[in-house]
Coordinates of C-alpha atoms and ligand atoms in Angstrom, one line a residue:
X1 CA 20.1 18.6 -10.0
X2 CA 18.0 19.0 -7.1
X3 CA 18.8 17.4 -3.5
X4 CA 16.0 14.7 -1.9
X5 CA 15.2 14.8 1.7
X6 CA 15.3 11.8 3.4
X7 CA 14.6 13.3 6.9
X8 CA 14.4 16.7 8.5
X9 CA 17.7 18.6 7.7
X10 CA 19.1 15.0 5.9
X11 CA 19.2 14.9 2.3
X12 CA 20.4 12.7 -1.0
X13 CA 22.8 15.0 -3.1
X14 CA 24.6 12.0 -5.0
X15 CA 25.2 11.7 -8.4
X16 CA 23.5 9.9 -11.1
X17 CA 25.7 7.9 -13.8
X18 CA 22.9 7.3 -16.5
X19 CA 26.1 5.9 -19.2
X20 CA 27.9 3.7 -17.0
X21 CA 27.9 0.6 -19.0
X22 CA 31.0 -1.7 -17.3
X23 CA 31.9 -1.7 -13.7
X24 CA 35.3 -2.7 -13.4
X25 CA 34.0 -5.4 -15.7
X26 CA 30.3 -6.0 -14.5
X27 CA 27.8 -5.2 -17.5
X28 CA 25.6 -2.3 -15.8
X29 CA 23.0 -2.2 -18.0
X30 CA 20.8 -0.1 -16.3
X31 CA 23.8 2.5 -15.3
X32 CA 24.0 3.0 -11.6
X33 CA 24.2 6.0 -8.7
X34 CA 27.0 7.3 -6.2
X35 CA 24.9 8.0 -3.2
X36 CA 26.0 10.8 -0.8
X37 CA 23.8 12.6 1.8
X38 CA 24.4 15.6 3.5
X39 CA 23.5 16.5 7.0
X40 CA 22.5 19.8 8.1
X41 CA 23.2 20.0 12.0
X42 CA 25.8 22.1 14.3
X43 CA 28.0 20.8 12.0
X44 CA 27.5 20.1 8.3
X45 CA 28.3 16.6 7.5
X46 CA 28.7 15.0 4.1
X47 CA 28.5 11.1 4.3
X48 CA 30.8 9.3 1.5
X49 CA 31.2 11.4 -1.9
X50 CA 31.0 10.3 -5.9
X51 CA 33.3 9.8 -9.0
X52 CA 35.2 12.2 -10.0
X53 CA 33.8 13.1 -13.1
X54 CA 30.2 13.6 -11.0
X55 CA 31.4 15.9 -8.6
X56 CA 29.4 19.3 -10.0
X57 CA 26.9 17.5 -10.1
X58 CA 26.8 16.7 -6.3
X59 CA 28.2 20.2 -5.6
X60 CA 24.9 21.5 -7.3
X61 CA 23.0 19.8 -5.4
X62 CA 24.7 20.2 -2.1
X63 CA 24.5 24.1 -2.7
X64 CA 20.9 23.9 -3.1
X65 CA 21.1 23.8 0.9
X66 CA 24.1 24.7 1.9
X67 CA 27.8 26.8 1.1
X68 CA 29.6 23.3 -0.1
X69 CA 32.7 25.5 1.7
X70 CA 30.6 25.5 5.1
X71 CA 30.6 21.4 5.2
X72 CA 32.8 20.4 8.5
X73 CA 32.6 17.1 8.5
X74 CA 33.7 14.4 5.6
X75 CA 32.6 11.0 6.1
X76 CA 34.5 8.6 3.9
X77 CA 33.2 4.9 4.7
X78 CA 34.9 3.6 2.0
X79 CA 37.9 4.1 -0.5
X80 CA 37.3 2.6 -3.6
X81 CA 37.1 5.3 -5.8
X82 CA 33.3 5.5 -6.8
X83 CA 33.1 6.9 -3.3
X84 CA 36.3 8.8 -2.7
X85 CA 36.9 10.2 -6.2
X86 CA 35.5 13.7 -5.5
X87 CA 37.0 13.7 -1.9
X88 CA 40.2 16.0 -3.3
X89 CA 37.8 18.6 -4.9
X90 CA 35.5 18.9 -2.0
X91 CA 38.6 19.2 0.4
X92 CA 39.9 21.7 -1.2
X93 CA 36.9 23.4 -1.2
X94 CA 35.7 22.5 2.3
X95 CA 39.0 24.0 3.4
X96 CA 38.3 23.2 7.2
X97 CA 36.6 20.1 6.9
X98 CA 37.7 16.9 9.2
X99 CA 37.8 13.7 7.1
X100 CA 36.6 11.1 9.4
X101 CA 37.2 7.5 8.0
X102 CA 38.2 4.3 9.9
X103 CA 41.3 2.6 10.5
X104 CA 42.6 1.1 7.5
X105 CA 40.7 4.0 6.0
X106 CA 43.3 6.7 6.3
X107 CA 46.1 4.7 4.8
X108 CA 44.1 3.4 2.3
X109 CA 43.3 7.8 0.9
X110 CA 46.5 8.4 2.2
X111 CA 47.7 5.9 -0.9
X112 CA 45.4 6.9 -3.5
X113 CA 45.3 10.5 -2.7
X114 CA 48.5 11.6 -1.6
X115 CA 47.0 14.3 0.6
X116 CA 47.6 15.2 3.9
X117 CA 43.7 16.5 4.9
X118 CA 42.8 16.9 8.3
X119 CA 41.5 13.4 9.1
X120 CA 40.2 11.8 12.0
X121 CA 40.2 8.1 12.6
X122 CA 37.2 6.4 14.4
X123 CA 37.3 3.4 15.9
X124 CA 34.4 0.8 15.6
X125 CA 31.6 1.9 17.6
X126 CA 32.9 5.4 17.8
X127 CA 30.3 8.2 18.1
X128 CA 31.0 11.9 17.5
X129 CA 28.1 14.2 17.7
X130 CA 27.4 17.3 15.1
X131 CA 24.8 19.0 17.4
X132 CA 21.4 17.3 18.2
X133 CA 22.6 14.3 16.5
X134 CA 25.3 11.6 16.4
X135 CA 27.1 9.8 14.3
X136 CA 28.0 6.4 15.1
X137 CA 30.5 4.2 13.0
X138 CA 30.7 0.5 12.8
X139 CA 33.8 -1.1 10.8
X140 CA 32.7 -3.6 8.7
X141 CA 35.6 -4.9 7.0
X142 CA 35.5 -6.9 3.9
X143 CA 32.1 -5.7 3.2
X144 CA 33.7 -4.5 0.5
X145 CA 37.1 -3.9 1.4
X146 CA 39.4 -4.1 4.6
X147 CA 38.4 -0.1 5.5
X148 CA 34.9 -1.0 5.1
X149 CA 32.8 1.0 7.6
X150 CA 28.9 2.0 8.2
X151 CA 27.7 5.1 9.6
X152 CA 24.3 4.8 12.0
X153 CA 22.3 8.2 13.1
X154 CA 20.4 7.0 16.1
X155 CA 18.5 10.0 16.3
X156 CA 16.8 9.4 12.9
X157 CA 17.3 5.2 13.2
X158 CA 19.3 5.8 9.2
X159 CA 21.7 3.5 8.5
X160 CA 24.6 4.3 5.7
X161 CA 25.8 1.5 4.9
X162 CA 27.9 2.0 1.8
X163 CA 28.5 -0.4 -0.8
X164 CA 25.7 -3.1 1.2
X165 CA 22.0 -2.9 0.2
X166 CA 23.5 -1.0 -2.9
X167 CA 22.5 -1.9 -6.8
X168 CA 23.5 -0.5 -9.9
X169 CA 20.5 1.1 -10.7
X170 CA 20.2 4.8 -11.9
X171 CA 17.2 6.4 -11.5
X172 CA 15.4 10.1 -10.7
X173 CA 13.3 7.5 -8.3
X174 CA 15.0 7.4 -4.6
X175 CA 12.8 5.3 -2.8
X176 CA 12.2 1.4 -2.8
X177 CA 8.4 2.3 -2.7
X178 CA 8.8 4.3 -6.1
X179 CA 10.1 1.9 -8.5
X180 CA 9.5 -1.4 -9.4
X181 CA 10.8 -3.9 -6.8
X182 CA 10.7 -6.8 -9.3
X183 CA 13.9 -4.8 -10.8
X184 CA 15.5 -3.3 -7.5
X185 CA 15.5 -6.5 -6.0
X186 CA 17.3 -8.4 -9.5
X187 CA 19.9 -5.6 -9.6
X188 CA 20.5 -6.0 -5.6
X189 CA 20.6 -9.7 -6.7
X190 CA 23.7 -9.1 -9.6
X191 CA 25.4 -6.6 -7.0
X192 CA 25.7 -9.0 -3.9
X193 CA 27.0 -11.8 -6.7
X194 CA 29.1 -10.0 -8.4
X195 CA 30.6 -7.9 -5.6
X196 CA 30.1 -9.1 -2.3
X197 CA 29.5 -13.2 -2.8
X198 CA 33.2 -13.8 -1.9
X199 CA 33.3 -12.0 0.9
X200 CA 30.2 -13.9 2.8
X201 CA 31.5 -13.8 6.4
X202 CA 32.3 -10.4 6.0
X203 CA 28.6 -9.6 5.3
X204 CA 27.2 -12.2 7.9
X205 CA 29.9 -10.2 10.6
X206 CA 28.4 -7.2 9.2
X207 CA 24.5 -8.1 9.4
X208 CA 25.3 -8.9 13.0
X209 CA 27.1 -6.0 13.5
X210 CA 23.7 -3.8 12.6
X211 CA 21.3 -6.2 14.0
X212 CA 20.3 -4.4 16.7
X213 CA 20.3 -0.7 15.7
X214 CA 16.4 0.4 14.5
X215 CA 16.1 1.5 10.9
X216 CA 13.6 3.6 9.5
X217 CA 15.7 3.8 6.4
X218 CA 18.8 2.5 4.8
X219 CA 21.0 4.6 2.1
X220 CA 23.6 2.6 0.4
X221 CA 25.8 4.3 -1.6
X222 CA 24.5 2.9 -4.8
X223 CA 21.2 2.8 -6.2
X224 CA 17.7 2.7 -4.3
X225 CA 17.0 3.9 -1.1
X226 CA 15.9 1.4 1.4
X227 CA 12.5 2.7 3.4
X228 CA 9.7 0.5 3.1
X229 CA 11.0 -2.9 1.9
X230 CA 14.3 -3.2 4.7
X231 CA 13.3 -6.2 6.0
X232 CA 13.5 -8.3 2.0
X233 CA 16.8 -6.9 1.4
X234 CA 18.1 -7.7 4.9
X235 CA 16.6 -11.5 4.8
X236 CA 17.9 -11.5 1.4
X237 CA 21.3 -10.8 2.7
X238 CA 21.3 -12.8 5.0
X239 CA 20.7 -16.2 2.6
X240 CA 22.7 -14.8 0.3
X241 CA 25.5 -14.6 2.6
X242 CA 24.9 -17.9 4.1
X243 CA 25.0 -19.4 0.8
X244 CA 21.6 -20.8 0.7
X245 CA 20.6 -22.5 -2.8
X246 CA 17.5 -23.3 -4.2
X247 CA 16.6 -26.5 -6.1
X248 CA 17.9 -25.2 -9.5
X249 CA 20.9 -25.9 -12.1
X250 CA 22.3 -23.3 -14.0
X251 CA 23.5 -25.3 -17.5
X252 CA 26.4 -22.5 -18.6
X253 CA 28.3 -23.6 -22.1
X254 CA 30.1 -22.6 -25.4
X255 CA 29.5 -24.5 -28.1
X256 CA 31.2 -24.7 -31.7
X257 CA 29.1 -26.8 -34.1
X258 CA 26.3 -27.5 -31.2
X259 CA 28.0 -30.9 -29.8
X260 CA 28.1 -29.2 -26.4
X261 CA 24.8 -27.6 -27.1
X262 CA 22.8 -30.7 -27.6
X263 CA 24.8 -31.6 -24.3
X264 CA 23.8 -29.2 -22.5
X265 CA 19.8 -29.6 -23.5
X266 CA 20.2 -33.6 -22.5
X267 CA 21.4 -32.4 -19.1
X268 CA 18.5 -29.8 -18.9
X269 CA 16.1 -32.7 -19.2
X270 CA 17.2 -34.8 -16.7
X271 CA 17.0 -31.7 -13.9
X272 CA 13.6 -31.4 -15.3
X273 CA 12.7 -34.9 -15.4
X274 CA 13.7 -35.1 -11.2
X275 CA 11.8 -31.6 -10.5
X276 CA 14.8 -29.0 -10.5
X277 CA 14.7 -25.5 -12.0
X278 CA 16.9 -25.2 -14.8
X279 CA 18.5 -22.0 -16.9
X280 CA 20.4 -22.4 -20.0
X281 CA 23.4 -19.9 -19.9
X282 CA 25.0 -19.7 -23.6
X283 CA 28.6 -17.8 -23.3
X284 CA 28.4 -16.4 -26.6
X285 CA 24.5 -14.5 -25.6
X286 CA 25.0 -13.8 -21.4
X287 CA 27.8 -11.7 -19.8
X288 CA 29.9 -13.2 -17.3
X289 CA 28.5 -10.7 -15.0
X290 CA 24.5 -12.0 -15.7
X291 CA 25.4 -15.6 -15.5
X292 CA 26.9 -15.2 -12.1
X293 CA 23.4 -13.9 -11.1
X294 CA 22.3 -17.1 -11.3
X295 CA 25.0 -19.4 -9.8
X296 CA 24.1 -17.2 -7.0
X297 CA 21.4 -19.5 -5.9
X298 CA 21.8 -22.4 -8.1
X299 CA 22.5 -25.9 -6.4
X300 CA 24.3 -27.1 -9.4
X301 CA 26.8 -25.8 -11.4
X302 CA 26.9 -27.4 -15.1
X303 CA 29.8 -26.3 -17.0
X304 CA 30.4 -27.6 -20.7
X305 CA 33.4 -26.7 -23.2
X306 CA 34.2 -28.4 -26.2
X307 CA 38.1 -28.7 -27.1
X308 CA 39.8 -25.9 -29.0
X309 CA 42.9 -25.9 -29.7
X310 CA 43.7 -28.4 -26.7
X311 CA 41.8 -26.3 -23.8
X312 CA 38.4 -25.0 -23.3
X313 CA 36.9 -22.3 -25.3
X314 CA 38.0 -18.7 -24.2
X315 CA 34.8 -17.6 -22.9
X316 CA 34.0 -20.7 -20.6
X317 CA 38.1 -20.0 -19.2
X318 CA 36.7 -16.7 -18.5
X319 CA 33.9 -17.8 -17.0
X320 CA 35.5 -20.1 -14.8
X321 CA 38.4 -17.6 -13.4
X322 CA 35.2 -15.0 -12.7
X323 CA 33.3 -17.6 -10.9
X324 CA 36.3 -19.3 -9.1
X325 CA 37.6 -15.3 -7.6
X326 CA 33.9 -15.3 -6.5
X327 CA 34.0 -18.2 -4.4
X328 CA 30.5 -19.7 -4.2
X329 CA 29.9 -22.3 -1.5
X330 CA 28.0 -25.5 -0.9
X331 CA 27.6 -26.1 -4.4
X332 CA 27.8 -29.4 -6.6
X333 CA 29.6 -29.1 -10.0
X334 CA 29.5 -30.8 -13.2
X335 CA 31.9 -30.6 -16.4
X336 CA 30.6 -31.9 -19.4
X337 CA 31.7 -31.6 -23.3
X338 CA 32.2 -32.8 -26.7
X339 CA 35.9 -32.9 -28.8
X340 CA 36.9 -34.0 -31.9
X341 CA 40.8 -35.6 -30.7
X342 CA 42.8 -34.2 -28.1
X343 CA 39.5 -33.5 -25.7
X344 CA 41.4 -31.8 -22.6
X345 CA 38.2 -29.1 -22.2
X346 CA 36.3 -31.4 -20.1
X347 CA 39.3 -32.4 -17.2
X348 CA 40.2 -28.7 -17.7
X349 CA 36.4 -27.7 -16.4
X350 CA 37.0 -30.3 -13.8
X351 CA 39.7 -29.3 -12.5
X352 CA 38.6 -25.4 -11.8
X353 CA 35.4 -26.6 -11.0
X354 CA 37.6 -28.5 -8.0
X355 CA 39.4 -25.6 -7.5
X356 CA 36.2 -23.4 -6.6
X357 CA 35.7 -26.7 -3.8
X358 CA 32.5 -27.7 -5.7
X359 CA 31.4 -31.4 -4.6
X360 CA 31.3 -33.0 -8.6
X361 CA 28.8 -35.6 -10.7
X362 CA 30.5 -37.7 -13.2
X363 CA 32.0 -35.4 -15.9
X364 CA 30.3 -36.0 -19.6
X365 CA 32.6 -36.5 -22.3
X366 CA 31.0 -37.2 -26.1
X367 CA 33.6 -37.3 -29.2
X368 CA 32.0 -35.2 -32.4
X369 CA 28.1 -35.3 -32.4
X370 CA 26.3 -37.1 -29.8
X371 CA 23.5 -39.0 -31.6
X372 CA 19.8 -39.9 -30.0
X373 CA 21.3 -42.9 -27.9
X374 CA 24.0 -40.8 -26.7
X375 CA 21.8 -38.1 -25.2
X376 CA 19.3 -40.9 -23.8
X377 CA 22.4 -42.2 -21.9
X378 CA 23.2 -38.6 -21.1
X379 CA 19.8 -37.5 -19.5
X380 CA 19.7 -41.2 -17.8
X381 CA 23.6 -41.1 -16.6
X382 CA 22.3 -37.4 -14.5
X383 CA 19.7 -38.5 -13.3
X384 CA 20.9 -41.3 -11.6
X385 CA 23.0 -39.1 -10.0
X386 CA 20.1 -36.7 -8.4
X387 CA 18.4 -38.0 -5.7
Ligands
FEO1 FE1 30.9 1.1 -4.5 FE2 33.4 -0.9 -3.1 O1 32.7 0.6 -4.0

């Protein structure tokens, strides 16, 4: 449980959540971290805090370096819970600590929290200095949520900018230079899709916001900190967020007795015959939470269902709402399936498909087994359509 400097006097004391297996329903396979950093100035300053049931934890490590009773300050740059779960059991240890949050911050504790703590609210671009340093906030919000808000310390050029930059990642390594960036950068990949790709402006607004401040190192809240690789995860950021794609079709499908399978595989072909990137996403084998990693920055969007029980399968249905709340842009769609009668799974695909404003190829329809022919005509009809 021991505290890692970041600067002089600046130090990680988060917590580490090696179990955590489901994120409000994203699959976190490799667990994840609540980041919180404690300054040591005039006055003591703890920036964002952890879940709940990780608060010892962080109070170990804070009293490594300090009484956690002496801390004056309480940054909270965001509410969600991950980050404001310990804030009742440090405040009622910190007993004369200022909680300093934004705006829509205050309401937003007030409402989970019930308490009436000693807060202060900062307005964008507000500074307040804590002896030879300052603290400076930006609001950013929707980047996660409307009290969104980053915290810059000119004096050391750190930026904290909470949930951004973050991945679900735990580790005993803090640095981007310490662990392999093949992983950091996959799991900063799955964070941005499955938490921040609906909120693009928000980010761009954001990424504009900080443009200008120099950063020797970023702490997000979750994960690896940012120190010698800023620049990859800022230009990544910034595609992400401006919802570049790449020449690639993600083929995602259920399948009953393989109709939609063999489908699927015909449709694969013709990408590969025209020179896309394709990835096979079964529904049955990939988490909704893994396949959105890819959709990320797939040009096309193939989605196939066969008919059960007079609507798609369950697992596409879930697909589709997840993808849909997420809100990708700029993307080109296509529904594609096999039935036995009724066959509503395909126009249902459609439909959503339309619904998440995806441009759409001609939807694929086979009844029972396609045979050779069939998938000939499949492979032929997409690639006519690809330029
Ligand atoms: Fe990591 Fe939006 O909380």
């Amino acid at each position: 449980m021991q505290p890692v400097k970041l600067k002089d006097d600046i130090y990680w004391v988060g917590g580490i959540d090696w179990a955590v297996r489901n994120f409000h329903g994203y699959l976190t396979q490799r667990g994840s971290t609540y980041n919180a950093y404690l300054i040591v100035d005039e006055k003591i300053t703890l920036i964002d805090t952890v879940k709940y049931y990780l608060c010892d934890e962080m109070l170990e490590r804070i009293s490594k370096i300090v009484d956690p009773s002496k801390i004056d300050y309480v940054v909270s740059n965001h509410v969600e819970m991950d980050h404001s779960g310990s804030l009742p059991q440090v405040m009622e240890i910190a007993k004369n600590a200022t909680l300093i949050t934004s705006t829509k911050g205050m309401p937003g504790l007030r409402a989970h929290y019930h308490k009436d703590w000693n807060f202060k609210v900062v307005k964008s671009g507000e500074s307040i200095k804590i002896g030879k340093r300052t603290l400076t906030f930006v609001h950013v919000p929707m980047a996660h949520w409307p009290d969104s808000m980053v915290t810059y310390l000119p004096e050391d050029k750190i930026l904290f900018p909470n949930d951004a930059l973050g991945q679900h990642l735990a580790s005993t390594e803090r640095f981007d230079d310490e662990y392999s960036m093949g992983i950091i950068m996959h799991e900063a990949k799955k964070y941005y899709a499955n938490i921040l790709m609906l909120y693009d402006k928000p980010v761009s607004a954001a990424l504009k916001a900080i443009s200008g401040l120099e950063i020797d190192i970023a702490a997000p809240s979750h994960g690896i900190i940012w120190r010698s690789h800023i620049k990859d995860i800022v230009s990544a950021y910034q595609k992400w967020s401006a919802n570049e794609t790449e020449n690639k079709a993600v083929i995602i499908y259920d399948s009953m007795w393989g109709s939609t399978a063999k489908i699927a595989k015909a449709i694969q072909t013709a990408f590969e015959n025209k020179g896309t990137a394709t990835k096979m996403m079964c529904l049955t084998k990939n988490h909704i939470s893994d396949v959105i990693v890819d959709v990320l920055d797939a040009k096309y969007i193939c989605v196939g269902s066969p008919t059960l029980n007079n609507n798609m399968m369950p697992t596409v249905a879930s697909f589709l709402t997840y993808m849909k709340g997420l809100a990708p842009k700029n993307r080109i769609g296509l529904a594609f399936g096999s039935f036995g009668w009724s066959g509503q799974s395909v126009g249902q695909v459609k439909e959503m498909l339309k619904d998440t404003k995806m441009e759409l190829m001609e939807q694929i329809k086979v009844q029972y087994v396609p045979d050779e022919n069939t998938l000939k005509e499949i492979t032929e009809k997409v690639e006519s359509q690809l330029s």
